[in-house]
Short mmCIF file of C-alpha atoms in Angstrom, two decimals:
data_model
loop_
_atom_site.label_atom_id
_atom_site.label_comp_id
_atom_site.label_asym_id
_atom_site.label_seq_id
_atom_site.Cartn_x
_atom_site.Cartn_y
_atom_site.Cartn_z
CA MET C 1327 11.30 35.93 50.63
CA LEU C 1328 12.79 37.01 47.30
CA PHE C 1329 15.41 34.90 45.55
CA SER C 1330 17.57 36.35 42.79
CA ALA C 1331 20.53 34.93 40.89
CA ILE C 1332 23.68 36.27 39.26
CA ALA C 1333 26.43 34.32 37.52
CA ASP C 1334 29.34 36.76 37.95
CA LEU C 1335 30.70 37.20 41.47
CA SER C 1336 32.05 40.67 40.67
CA LYS C 1337 28.60 41.89 39.59
CA ARG C 1338 26.76 40.93 42.75
CA LYS C 1339 24.89 43.72 44.53
CA GLU C 1340 25.51 44.99 48.04
CA ALA C 1341 24.17 42.95 50.94
CA GLU C 1342 24.64 42.60 54.68
CA LEU C 1343 26.56 39.33 54.41
CA VAL C 1344 28.20 37.06 51.86
CA ALA C 1345 28.55 33.33 52.57
CA VAL C 1346 31.50 31.47 51.04
CA PRO C 1347 31.31 27.63 51.03
CA PHE C 1348 34.31 25.41 51.82
CA TRP C 1349 34.93 21.68 51.73
CA GLU C 1350 36.56 20.07 54.71
CA LYS C 1351 40.41 20.44 54.99
CA PRO C 1352 39.51 23.34 54.17
CA THR C 1353 39.42 23.94 50.41
CA PRO C 1354 37.20 26.44 48.58
CA ALA C 1355 34.01 24.93 47.16
CA THR C 1356 33.76 27.76 44.63
CA PRO C 1357 36.18 30.09 42.79
CA LEU C 1358 37.00 32.91 45.22
CA LYS C 1359 38.49 35.49 42.83
CA THR C 1360 38.67 38.82 44.69
CA LEU C 1361 37.69 37.17 47.98
CA ALA C 1362 40.72 34.85 48.06
CA THR C 1363 42.91 37.11 50.20
CA VAL C 1364 40.05 37.96 52.58
CA VAL C 1365 39.40 34.35 53.62
CA LYS C 1366 43.04 33.40 54.32
CA PRO C 1367 43.51 34.52 57.98
CA PRO C 1368 41.18 32.02 59.74
CA ILE C 1369 42.42 29.22 57.49
CA LEU C 1370 46.09 29.95 58.11
CA ALA C 1371 45.36 30.20 61.83
CA LYS C 1372 43.55 26.85 61.64
CA ASP C 1373 40.47 28.46 63.18
CA PHE C 1374 38.30 27.09 60.38
CA THR C 1375 38.34 23.50 59.10
CA GLY C 1376 35.34 23.32 56.77
CA LYS C 1377 33.45 20.71 58.79
CA GLU C 1378 29.73 20.51 58.09
CA GLY C 1379 27.90 23.49 59.55
CA GLU C 1380 31.03 25.25 60.82
CA ILE C 1381 30.89 29.05 60.55
CA SER C 1382 33.65 31.65 60.73
CA LEU C 1383 32.70 35.34 60.66
CA LEU C 1384 34.97 38.00 59.14
CA TYR C 1385 34.61 41.76 58.70
CA PRO C 1386 36.28 42.64 55.38
CA LYS C 1387 37.10 46.23 54.49
CA GLY C 1388 35.86 47.87 51.32
CA GLY C 1389 33.74 44.98 50.09
CA LYS C 1390 30.11 44.86 48.98
CA GLU C 1391 29.15 43.27 52.29
CA LYS C 1392 30.05 44.25 55.85
CA ARG C 1393 30.27 40.60 56.87
CA LEU C 1394 31.82 37.57 55.21
CA VAL C 1395 31.08 34.10 56.50
CA LEU C 1396 33.07 30.97 55.76
CA ILE C 1397 30.67 28.04 55.94
CA GLY C 1398 31.72 24.40 56.02
CA LEU C 1399 30.04 21.86 53.75
CA GLY C 1400 31.95 18.87 55.09
CA LYS C 1401 33.63 16.28 52.88
CA GLU C 1402 33.16 16.58 49.12
CA SER C 1403 32.52 12.86 48.78
CA GLU C 1404 29.72 12.98 51.38
CA LEU C 1405 27.77 15.95 50.01
CA SER C 1406 24.01 15.30 50.04
CA VAL C 1407 20.78 17.22 49.64
CA ASP C 1408 19.99 16.91 53.32
CA GLY C 1409 23.54 17.89 54.25
CA LEU C 1410 22.99 21.13 52.33
CA ARG C 1411 19.66 21.64 54.10
CA ARG C 1412 21.39 21.32 57.46
CA VAL C 1413 24.31 23.59 56.56
CA TYR C 1414 22.18 26.41 55.18
CA SER C 1415 19.74 26.07 58.04
CA THR C 1416 22.67 26.77 60.37
CA LEU C 1417 23.59 29.81 58.27
CA VAL C 1418 20.04 31.19 58.36
CA LYS C 1419 19.86 30.84 62.15
CA PHE C 1420 23.13 32.77 62.35
CA CYS C 1421 21.70 35.51 60.10
CA LEU C 1422 18.45 35.73 62.06
CA LYS C 1423 20.34 36.18 65.33
CA LYS C 1424 22.18 39.07 63.69
CA LYS C 1425 18.82 40.37 62.38
CA LEU C 1426 20.09 40.40 58.80
CA SER C 1427 17.62 40.79 55.93
CA LYS C 1428 19.67 40.60 52.73
CA ILE C 1429 22.47 38.13 52.01
CA ASN C 1430 24.54 36.80 49.11
CA LEU C 1431 25.21 33.05 48.87
CA LEU C 1432 28.10 31.80 46.75
CA LEU C 1433 26.98 28.45 45.36
CA PRO C 1434 29.33 25.48 45.63
CA ASN C 1435 30.79 24.30 42.33
CA ILE C 1436 29.33 20.82 42.01
CA VAL C 1437 30.08 20.29 38.29
CA ALA C 1438 32.88 17.82 39.04
CA LEU C 1439 30.77 15.92 41.58
CA ARG C 1440 28.73 12.93 40.49
CA THR C 1441 26.80 12.58 43.72
CA ILE C 1442 24.49 15.57 43.26
CA THR C 1443 22.94 17.57 40.40
CA LEU C 1444 22.50 21.34 40.13
CA GLU C 1445 18.76 20.93 40.76
CA GLU C 1446 19.44 18.87 43.89
CA CYS C 1447 22.03 21.41 45.05
CA LEU C 1448 19.52 24.24 44.69
CA GLN C 1449 16.88 22.15 46.43
CA GLY C 1450 19.09 21.47 49.44
CA ILE C 1451 20.23 25.07 49.81
CA CYS C 1452 16.85 26.70 49.21
CA GLU C 1453 14.93 24.27 51.42
CA GLY C 1454 17.47 24.78 54.19
CA VAL C 1455 16.97 28.54 53.89
CA LEU C 1456 13.19 28.54 53.49
CA LEU C 1457 12.27 25.93 56.09
CA THR C 1458 14.40 27.72 58.69
CA ASN C 1459 13.16 31.22 57.81
CA TYR C 1460 9.95 30.63 59.77
CA GLN C 1461 8.93 31.62 63.29
CA TRP C 1462 5.73 31.29 65.27
CA ASN C 1463 6.00 34.21 67.64
CA ARG C 1464 3.32 36.29 69.32
CA LYS C 1465 5.72 38.34 71.47
CA THR C 1466 4.99 42.06 71.36
CA THR C 1467 8.22 43.79 72.40
CA ALA C 1468 10.33 45.15 69.55
CA LYS C 1469 13.39 43.25 70.77
CA GLU C 1470 11.62 39.88 70.70
CA LYS C 1471 9.47 40.25 67.60
CA SER C 1472 10.17 37.87 64.73
CA HIS C 1473 12.78 38.79 62.14
CA PHE C 1474 13.07 37.17 58.72
CA LEU C 1475 15.45 37.07 55.80
CA LYS C 1476 13.87 39.01 52.95
CA HIS C 1477 16.29 38.71 50.03
CA VAL C 1478 18.76 35.97 49.10
CA THR C 1479 20.95 36.23 46.00
CA LEU C 1480 22.38 32.99 44.61
CA VAL C 1481 25.82 33.90 43.24
CA GLY C 1482 27.37 31.67 40.60
CA THR C 1483 24.32 30.62 38.62
CA LEU C 1484 22.29 32.10 35.79
CA PRO C 1485 18.96 33.83 36.52
CA GLN C 1486 17.24 31.12 34.45
CA THR C 1487 17.89 28.62 37.24
CA LEU C 1488 15.35 30.47 39.37
CA GLY C 1489 12.79 28.41 37.45
CA MET C 1490 14.01 25.46 39.54
CA VAL C 1491 13.71 27.50 42.74
CA ARG C 1492 10.09 28.63 42.37
CA PRO C 1493 8.52 25.16 42.95
CA ILE C 1494 10.71 24.80 46.05
CA GLU C 1495 9.34 28.12 47.33
CA GLU C 1496 5.76 27.03 46.63
CA VAL C 1497 6.17 23.79 48.57
CA ALA C 1498 7.80 25.71 51.44
CA GLU C 1499 4.82 28.08 51.49
CA ALA C 1500 2.57 25.02 51.81
CA VAL C 1501 4.70 23.84 54.74
CA TYR C 1502 4.23 27.29 56.31
CA LEU C 1503 0.46 26.92 55.90
CA THR C 1504 0.59 23.54 57.63
CA ARG C 1505 2.74 24.88 60.46
CA ASP C 1506 0.50 27.91 60.95
CA LEU C 1507 -2.64 25.77 61.16
CA ILE C 1508 -1.06 23.51 63.77
CA ASN C 1509 0.47 26.32 65.83
CA GLU C 1510 -2.61 28.55 65.94
CA ASN C 1511 -5.01 28.55 68.91
CA ALA C 1512 -7.61 25.80 69.00
CA ASP C 1513 -10.32 28.43 69.51
CA VAL C 1514 -9.30 29.85 66.12
CA VAL C 1515 -8.65 26.65 64.17
CA THR C 1516 -12.05 25.04 64.65
CA PRO C 1517 -13.71 22.50 62.34
CA HIS C 1518 -15.49 25.41 60.65
CA TYR C 1519 -12.15 27.21 60.19
CA LEU C 1520 -10.60 24.17 58.50
CA GLY C 1521 -13.54 24.14 56.12
CA GLU C 1522 -12.94 27.80 55.34
CA VAL C 1523 -9.27 27.04 54.62
CA ALA C 1524 -10.34 24.41 52.09
CA LEU C 1525 -12.78 26.83 50.47
CA GLY C 1526 -10.02 29.45 50.40
CA LEU C 1527 -7.77 27.07 48.49
CA SER C 1528 -10.59 26.53 45.99
CA LYS C 1529 -10.77 30.28 45.41
CA LYS C 1530 -7.00 30.58 45.03
CA PHE C 1531 -6.60 27.57 42.73
CA PRO C 1532 -9.33 26.97 40.10
CA ALA C 1533 -8.29 23.30 39.81
CA ILE C 1534 -9.45 22.66 43.40
CA LYS C 1535 -13.14 22.06 44.15
CA SER C 1536 -14.26 21.81 47.77
CA THR C 1537 -17.40 20.49 49.43
CA ILE C 1538 -18.05 20.90 53.15
CA PHE C 1539 -20.57 18.74 55.02
CA ASP C 1540 -22.13 20.43 58.05
CA LYS C 1541 -23.55 18.50 61.01
CA LYS C 1542 -26.92 17.92 59.34
CA ARG C 1543 -25.27 16.42 56.27
CA ILE C 1544 -22.99 14.30 58.46
CA GLU C 1545 -26.08 13.03 60.28
CA LYS C 1546 -27.76 12.32 56.93
CA GLU C 1547 -24.73 10.29 55.83
CA LYS C 1548 -24.87 8.37 59.14
CA MET C 1549 -21.26 8.93 60.12
CA GLY C 1550 -21.93 7.65 63.61
CA LEU C 1551 -18.35 7.63 64.86
CA LEU C 1552 -17.57 11.22 63.83
CA LEU C 1553 -20.84 12.32 65.40
CA ALA C 1554 -20.05 10.42 68.61
CA VAL C 1555 -16.69 12.11 69.09
CA SER C 1556 -18.24 15.53 68.44
CA GLN C 1557 -21.05 15.15 71.02
CA GLY C 1558 -19.30 17.10 73.76
CA ALA C 1559 -17.96 19.91 71.58
CA ALA C 1560 -19.34 23.44 71.51
CA THR C 1561 -18.37 23.68 67.84
CA GLU C 1562 -20.09 21.47 65.27
CA PRO C 1563 -18.14 18.94 63.22
CA ARG C 1564 -17.28 19.30 59.56
CA PHE C 1565 -16.47 16.78 56.86
CA ILE C 1566 -14.25 18.33 54.20
CA ILE C 1567 -13.76 17.01 50.67
CA SER C 1568 -11.37 18.87 48.35
CA ARG C 1569 -10.53 17.57 44.89
CA TYR C 1570 -7.60 18.67 42.73
CA GLU C 1571 -7.75 17.51 39.13
CA GLY C 1572 -4.29 17.88 37.65
CA ASN C 1573 -4.58 15.12 35.07
CA PRO C 1574 -8.18 14.90 33.80
CA ARG C 1575 -7.32 12.28 31.18
CA SER C 1576 -6.12 9.81 33.79
CA LYS C 1577 -8.26 7.58 36.00
CA ASP C 1578 -5.45 7.32 38.54
CA HIS C 1579 -6.57 8.98 41.75
CA THR C 1580 -4.87 9.41 45.13
CA LEU C 1581 -6.88 9.95 48.30
CA LEU C 1582 -5.33 11.64 51.34
CA VAL C 1583 -7.23 11.54 54.63
CA GLY C 1584 -6.11 13.72 57.54
CA LYS C 1585 -7.23 13.46 61.16
CA GLY C 1586 -8.79 16.79 62.14
CA VAL C 1587 -9.27 16.79 65.92
CA THR C 1588 -8.87 20.52 66.53
CA PHE C 1589 -8.35 20.02 70.26
CA ASP C 1590 -8.12 16.70 72.03
CA SER C 1591 -8.91 16.87 75.72
CA GLY C 1592 -9.16 13.09 75.80
CA GLY C 1593 -12.87 13.38 76.48
CA ILE C 1594 -14.19 11.64 79.60
CA ASN C 1595 -10.84 9.80 79.72
CA LEU C 1596 -9.28 13.21 80.31
CA LYS C 1597 -5.62 13.75 79.44
CA PRO C 1598 -3.46 14.71 82.45
CA THR C 1599 -1.24 17.75 82.88
CA GLY C 1600 1.92 17.23 80.89
CA HIS C 1601 0.02 15.70 77.97
CA ILE C 1602 -2.90 18.04 77.30
CA GLU C 1603 -1.10 21.38 76.83
CA THR C 1604 -0.20 20.95 73.15
CA MET C 1605 -3.29 19.07 72.01
CA ARG C 1606 -4.18 21.73 69.46
CA GLU C 1607 -1.68 19.74 67.38
CA ASP C 1608 -4.11 16.82 67.08
CA MET C 1609 -5.29 18.18 63.74
CA SER C 1610 -1.79 17.89 62.25
CA GLY C 1611 -2.96 15.22 59.82
CA ALA C 1612 -5.62 17.59 58.49
CA ALA C 1613 -3.13 20.45 58.24
CA THR C 1614 -0.67 18.22 56.39
CA VAL C 1615 -3.11 17.03 53.74
CA LEU C 1616 -4.41 20.58 53.20
CA GLY C 1617 -0.83 21.79 52.85
CA THR C 1618 -0.13 19.00 50.36
CA LEU C 1619 -3.23 19.98 48.39
CA ALA C 1620 -2.01 23.59 48.22
CA ALA C 1621 1.46 22.48 47.10
CA ALA C 1622 0.08 20.16 44.42
CA ALA C 1623 -2.04 22.94 42.94
CA ALA C 1624 0.68 25.60 43.22
CA THR C 1625 3.22 23.42 41.42
CA ASN C 1626 0.69 22.12 38.86
CA LEU C 1627 1.36 18.46 39.63
CA LYS C 1628 -0.06 16.17 36.96
CA VAL C 1629 -2.04 14.08 39.41
CA ASN C 1630 -5.63 13.66 40.51
CA LEU C 1631 -5.83 14.15 44.25
CA THR C 1632 -8.64 14.25 46.78
CA VAL C 1633 -8.18 15.39 50.36
CA VAL C 1634 -10.71 14.36 53.02
CA VAL C 1635 -10.74 15.77 56.55
CA PRO C 1636 -13.11 14.65 59.32
CA ALA C 1637 -12.96 17.60 61.72
CA THR C 1638 -14.19 17.86 65.29
CA GLU C 1639 -13.10 18.73 68.80
CA ASN C 1640 -12.90 16.01 71.45
CA ALA C 1641 -14.23 17.93 74.45
CA VAL C 1642 -15.53 17.19 77.94
CA ASP C 1643 -19.21 17.93 78.51
CA ALA C 1644 -22.32 16.30 79.96
CA LYS C 1645 -23.14 15.27 76.39
CA SER C 1646 -19.72 13.74 75.68
CA TYR C 1647 -19.58 10.17 74.48
CA LYS C 1648 -18.63 7.78 77.25
CA PRO C 1649 -16.66 4.60 77.83
CA GLY C 1650 -18.93 1.63 77.26
CA ASP C 1651 -21.05 3.36 74.60
CA ILE C 1652 -21.58 1.52 71.31
CA PHE C 1653 -21.95 3.40 68.02
CA THR C 1654 -22.61 2.42 64.42
CA SER C 1655 -20.00 3.56 61.93
CA TYR C 1656 -20.67 4.76 58.38
CA SER C 1657 -19.61 1.31 57.18
CA GLY C 1658 -22.31 -0.32 59.31
CA LYS C 1659 -19.85 -1.91 61.72
CA THR C 1660 -20.55 -1.29 65.40
CA VAL C 1661 -17.80 -0.05 67.69
CA GLU C 1662 -17.62 -0.20 71.48
CA VAL C 1663 -15.83 2.79 72.97
CA VAL C 1664 -13.53 1.61 75.74
CA ASN C 1665 -11.45 4.79 75.81
CA THR C 1666 -12.65 8.22 74.68
CA ASP C 1667 -9.04 9.29 74.12
CA ALA C 1668 -8.80 6.85 71.22
CA GLU C 1669 -11.00 9.15 69.14
CA GLY C 1670 -8.79 9.73 66.11
CA ARG C 1671 -9.25 6.24 64.73
CA LEU C 1672 -13.03 6.62 65.10
CA ILE C 1673 -13.32 9.71 62.91
CA LEU C 1674 -10.80 8.28 60.44
CA ALA C 1675 -12.84 5.08 60.18
CA ASP C 1676 -15.90 7.00 58.96
CA ALA C 1677 -13.79 9.15 56.65
CA LEU C 1678 -12.01 6.18 55.09
CA SER C 1679 -15.23 4.21 54.62
CA TYR C 1680 -17.11 7.10 53.04
CA ALA C 1681 -14.28 8.28 50.80
CA ILE C 1682 -13.34 4.84 49.50
CA LYS C 1683 -16.97 4.01 48.71
CA HIS C 1684 -17.84 7.26 46.95
CA LEU C 1685 -14.53 8.44 45.47
CA LYS C 1686 -13.12 5.05 44.40
CA PRO C 1687 -9.43 6.00 44.71
CA THR C 1688 -6.49 4.08 43.26
CA ARG C 1689 -4.67 4.39 46.56
CA VAL C 1690 -5.34 5.83 50.02
CA ILE C 1691 -2.93 7.41 52.50
CA ASP C 1692 -4.11 8.62 55.88
CA LEU C 1693 -2.07 10.78 58.24
CA ALA C 1694 -2.76 11.18 61.93
CA THR C 1695 -1.19 12.03 65.26
CA LEU C 1696 -2.66 8.74 66.38
CA THR C 1697 -0.66 7.05 69.12
CA GLY C 1698 1.84 7.86 71.83
CA SER C 1699 3.18 4.36 71.26
CA MET C 1700 4.71 5.52 67.99
CA VAL C 1701 6.63 8.26 69.79
CA VAL C 1702 7.98 5.68 72.23
CA ALA C 1703 9.01 3.41 69.36
CA LEU C 1704 10.59 5.88 66.93
CA GLY C 1705 10.97 9.20 68.73
CA ASN C 1706 10.60 12.59 67.06
CA GLY C 1707 12.70 12.06 63.95
CA ILE C 1708 10.93 9.20 62.15
CA SER C 1709 7.28 8.43 61.42
CA GLY C 1710 6.07 4.87 61.53
CA PHE C 1711 3.70 3.71 58.83
CA PHE C 1712 1.65 0.66 57.95
CA SER C 1713 0.54 -0.55 54.54
CA ASN C 1714 -1.33 -3.41 52.95
CA ASP C 1715 0.42 -2.85 49.60
CA VAL C 1716 4.10 -3.58 48.85
CA LYS C 1717 4.37 -1.12 45.95
CA LEU C 1718 2.79 1.76 47.85
CA ALA C 1719 4.99 1.08 50.88
CA LYS C 1720 8.15 1.19 48.76
CA GLN C 1721 7.05 4.42 47.04
CA LEU C 1722 6.48 6.09 50.40
CA LEU C 1723 9.80 4.87 51.80
CA ASP C 1724 11.58 6.24 48.72
CA ALA C 1725 9.83 9.61 49.10
CA GLY C 1726 10.79 9.71 52.76
CA ASN C 1727 14.43 9.07 51.95
CA SER C 1728 14.42 11.68 49.16
CA THR C 1729 13.04 14.41 51.42
CA SER C 1730 14.59 13.25 54.71
CA GLU C 1731 11.07 13.07 56.15
CA LEU C 1732 11.89 9.55 57.17
CA LEU C 1733 9.48 6.64 57.45
CA TRP C 1734 9.82 3.21 59.03
CA GLN C 1735 7.43 0.43 58.07
CA MET C 1736 5.67 -1.24 60.98
CA PRO C 1737 3.90 -4.63 60.87
CA LEU C 1738 0.16 -5.17 60.50
CA HIS C 1739 0.43 -8.19 62.78
CA LYS C 1740 -2.92 -9.95 62.35
CA PRO C 1741 -2.94 -11.93 65.64
CA TYR C 1742 -3.13 -8.60 67.50
CA LYS C 1743 -6.65 -8.12 66.11
CA GLU C 1744 -7.79 -10.37 68.94
CA GLY C 1745 -7.35 -7.38 71.23
CA LEU C 1746 -9.99 -5.43 69.29
CA LYS C 1747 -12.74 -8.01 69.82
CA SER C 1748 -15.76 -6.85 71.81
CA ASP C 1749 -18.40 -8.93 73.58
CA ALA C 1750 -21.17 -6.56 72.47
CA ALA C 1751 -19.99 -4.91 69.22
CA ASP C 1752 -18.07 -5.75 66.07
CA LEU C 1753 -14.97 -3.96 67.39
CA LYS C 1754 -13.53 -2.14 70.38
CA ASN C 1755 -11.86 1.18 69.62
CA CYS C 1756 -8.65 0.11 71.33
CA ALA C 1757 -7.07 -2.96 72.84
CA SER C 1758 -6.51 -3.44 76.56
CA GLY C 1759 -3.12 -2.52 77.96
CA ARG C 1760 -0.32 -0.45 76.45
CA ALA C 1761 1.42 -3.09 74.34
CA ALA C 1762 1.60 -2.58 70.55
CA GLY C 1763 -0.76 0.40 70.66
CA SER C 1764 0.31 1.73 67.27
CA ILE C 1765 -0.20 -1.65 65.63
CA THR C 1766 -3.66 -2.25 67.07
CA ALA C 1767 -4.68 1.29 66.06
CA ALA C 1768 -3.59 0.57 62.48
CA LEU C 1769 -5.38 -2.79 62.53
CA PHE C 1770 -8.54 -0.98 63.62
CA LEU C 1771 -8.28 1.38 60.63
CA GLU C 1772 -7.61 -1.54 58.29
CA GLU C 1773 -11.09 -2.84 59.09
CA PHE C 1774 -12.51 0.15 57.18
CA VAL C 1775 -10.39 0.23 53.99
CA GLY C 1776 -11.30 -2.97 52.20
CA LYS C 1777 -8.98 -4.10 49.39
CA VAL C 1778 -7.74 -0.73 48.10
CA ALA C 1779 -4.00 0.00 48.36
CA TRP C 1780 -3.69 1.82 51.68
CA ALA C 1781 -1.07 3.29 53.98
CA HIS C 1782 -1.46 4.80 57.43
CA ILE C 1783 1.25 7.24 58.57
CA ASP C 1784 1.37 7.90 62.31
CA ILE C 1785 2.91 11.37 62.72
CA ALA C 1786 2.46 11.57 66.50
CA GLY C 1787 6.20 12.01 67.04
CA THR C 1788 7.09 14.16 64.05
CA ALA C 1789 4.24 16.66 63.71
CA PHE C 1790 5.07 18.73 66.80
CA ILE C 1791 8.39 18.77 68.65
CA ASP C 1792 9.56 20.39 71.88
CA LYS C 1793 12.89 21.72 70.59
CA GLU C 1794 14.19 22.76 67.18
CA PHE C 1795 16.14 20.28 65.08
CA HIS C 1796 18.08 21.72 62.13
CA TYR C 1797 15.40 23.12 59.78
CA TRP C 1798 12.55 21.75 61.91
CA PRO C 1799 11.38 24.52 64.24
CA LYS C 1800 10.14 24.00 67.76
CA SER C 1801 6.39 23.17 67.82
CA ALA C 1802 4.78 22.52 64.42
CA VAL C 1803 7.14 20.90 61.91
CA GLY C 1804 4.96 20.55 58.82
CA PHE C 1805 6.19 16.97 58.49
CA GLY C 1806 4.70 15.09 55.56
CA VAL C 1807 4.04 17.87 53.06
CA ARG C 1808 7.37 17.56 51.25
CA LEU C 1809 7.22 13.77 51.51
CA LEU C 1810 3.77 13.59 49.93
CA VAL C 1811 4.61 16.12 47.21
CA ASP C 1812 7.67 14.05 46.30
CA PHE C 1813 5.54 10.89 46.29
CA LEU C 1814 2.89 12.49 44.06
CA LYS C 1815 5.48 13.94 41.70
CA LYS C 1816 7.08 10.53 41.20
CA ILE C 1817 3.85 8.62 40.58
CA SER C 1818 2.84 11.24 38.00
CA ARG C 1819 5.83 10.44 35.77
#
């Protein structure tokens, strides 16, 4: 998509639609000038009130656009970045239904407001537009093929402000990458494919260096848990390490680890119908950290960042690992497998142990579609997370609130570790019963992180949704990329 900007309303170029913002009551949120008489009829008729997301379509004569839309921003005093995201997401959906390609947006005049800056205003509007202007669609008929906005002109601001827009576009492109990886077929997005994506980012961005371990190297490193999960797969596992050095003078170093199960059948503990159909999404953690890596490099964040992805399929085969088997992890701890569908924590355990030992990060954040329990607890709008570090937890909560990729801190309740005790190994891979499944999964991971500042974000409910929600599309959301970019940006200051 192309963004352009023009300060003078009268000098705007022709488009298919112009959107005019209004506060609730309604009152214009921007000087209307020549458009003042055009917008009066629906207001006088009380057909338009300016409530958040409300749209009224007009067909003015002799203007530069065939369509004029009045769009409600809600109450002036309640204007927020996420409110703007929601409003302009609604507008984009309206435009896509009309199959429009080129529109003019009159920016609200926020000079008198103290609740939001120009940069935040642009962020809300542009993110609402960009995050909604995405479709995953393989339909072949002309009527049902995807249609996208191609050109948006921001009216009422100088062209120089586009410098604020470009980083927003780059982060949105990283969200698209994440969504595409999650949405694509599992027979396409294999462990090898994820490795190729990492290598592709290294070619695109010189500041990224990638190393890919094949099965032989994984065996050499004795990553017994990753190898166990991969036993039944037709495709070999990969262990991906990608480093972005944005601040060479600093020793500060953030490690992101993403679960990369490219399809999760559940293994011998096979998932039933109703749960297995979307399990290509089980590599959402991997897609999210790769998307974050791309965004960090594209926006030249002044941080040092390493992304690690243990990648495998959890398949059913005569060679598949089985309930009751005991394996030795990279850390040396032995783990009894009591459920082969609790595989994500196994591959993360090896990844965390290896990366912390060899890369010596300042802080570690892992992301995984780990437990159905988290979906039960928090639904599809909030991700639960766990942390052993108060400062890191607060930083992540702040980033979640800033981006509206919301987090809720869950307890690492130590007495629940009793459920992970095994008679024959150091640990079981999951506790008996369904109670506190997210907590016991996090406690299992904690066994492999040592004393480093660590957070585990369970994105099981937010990575992939069954119906659209504002600027979150149905299926892959790309949750976590904007959150992590915001987090990294703030710690770099």
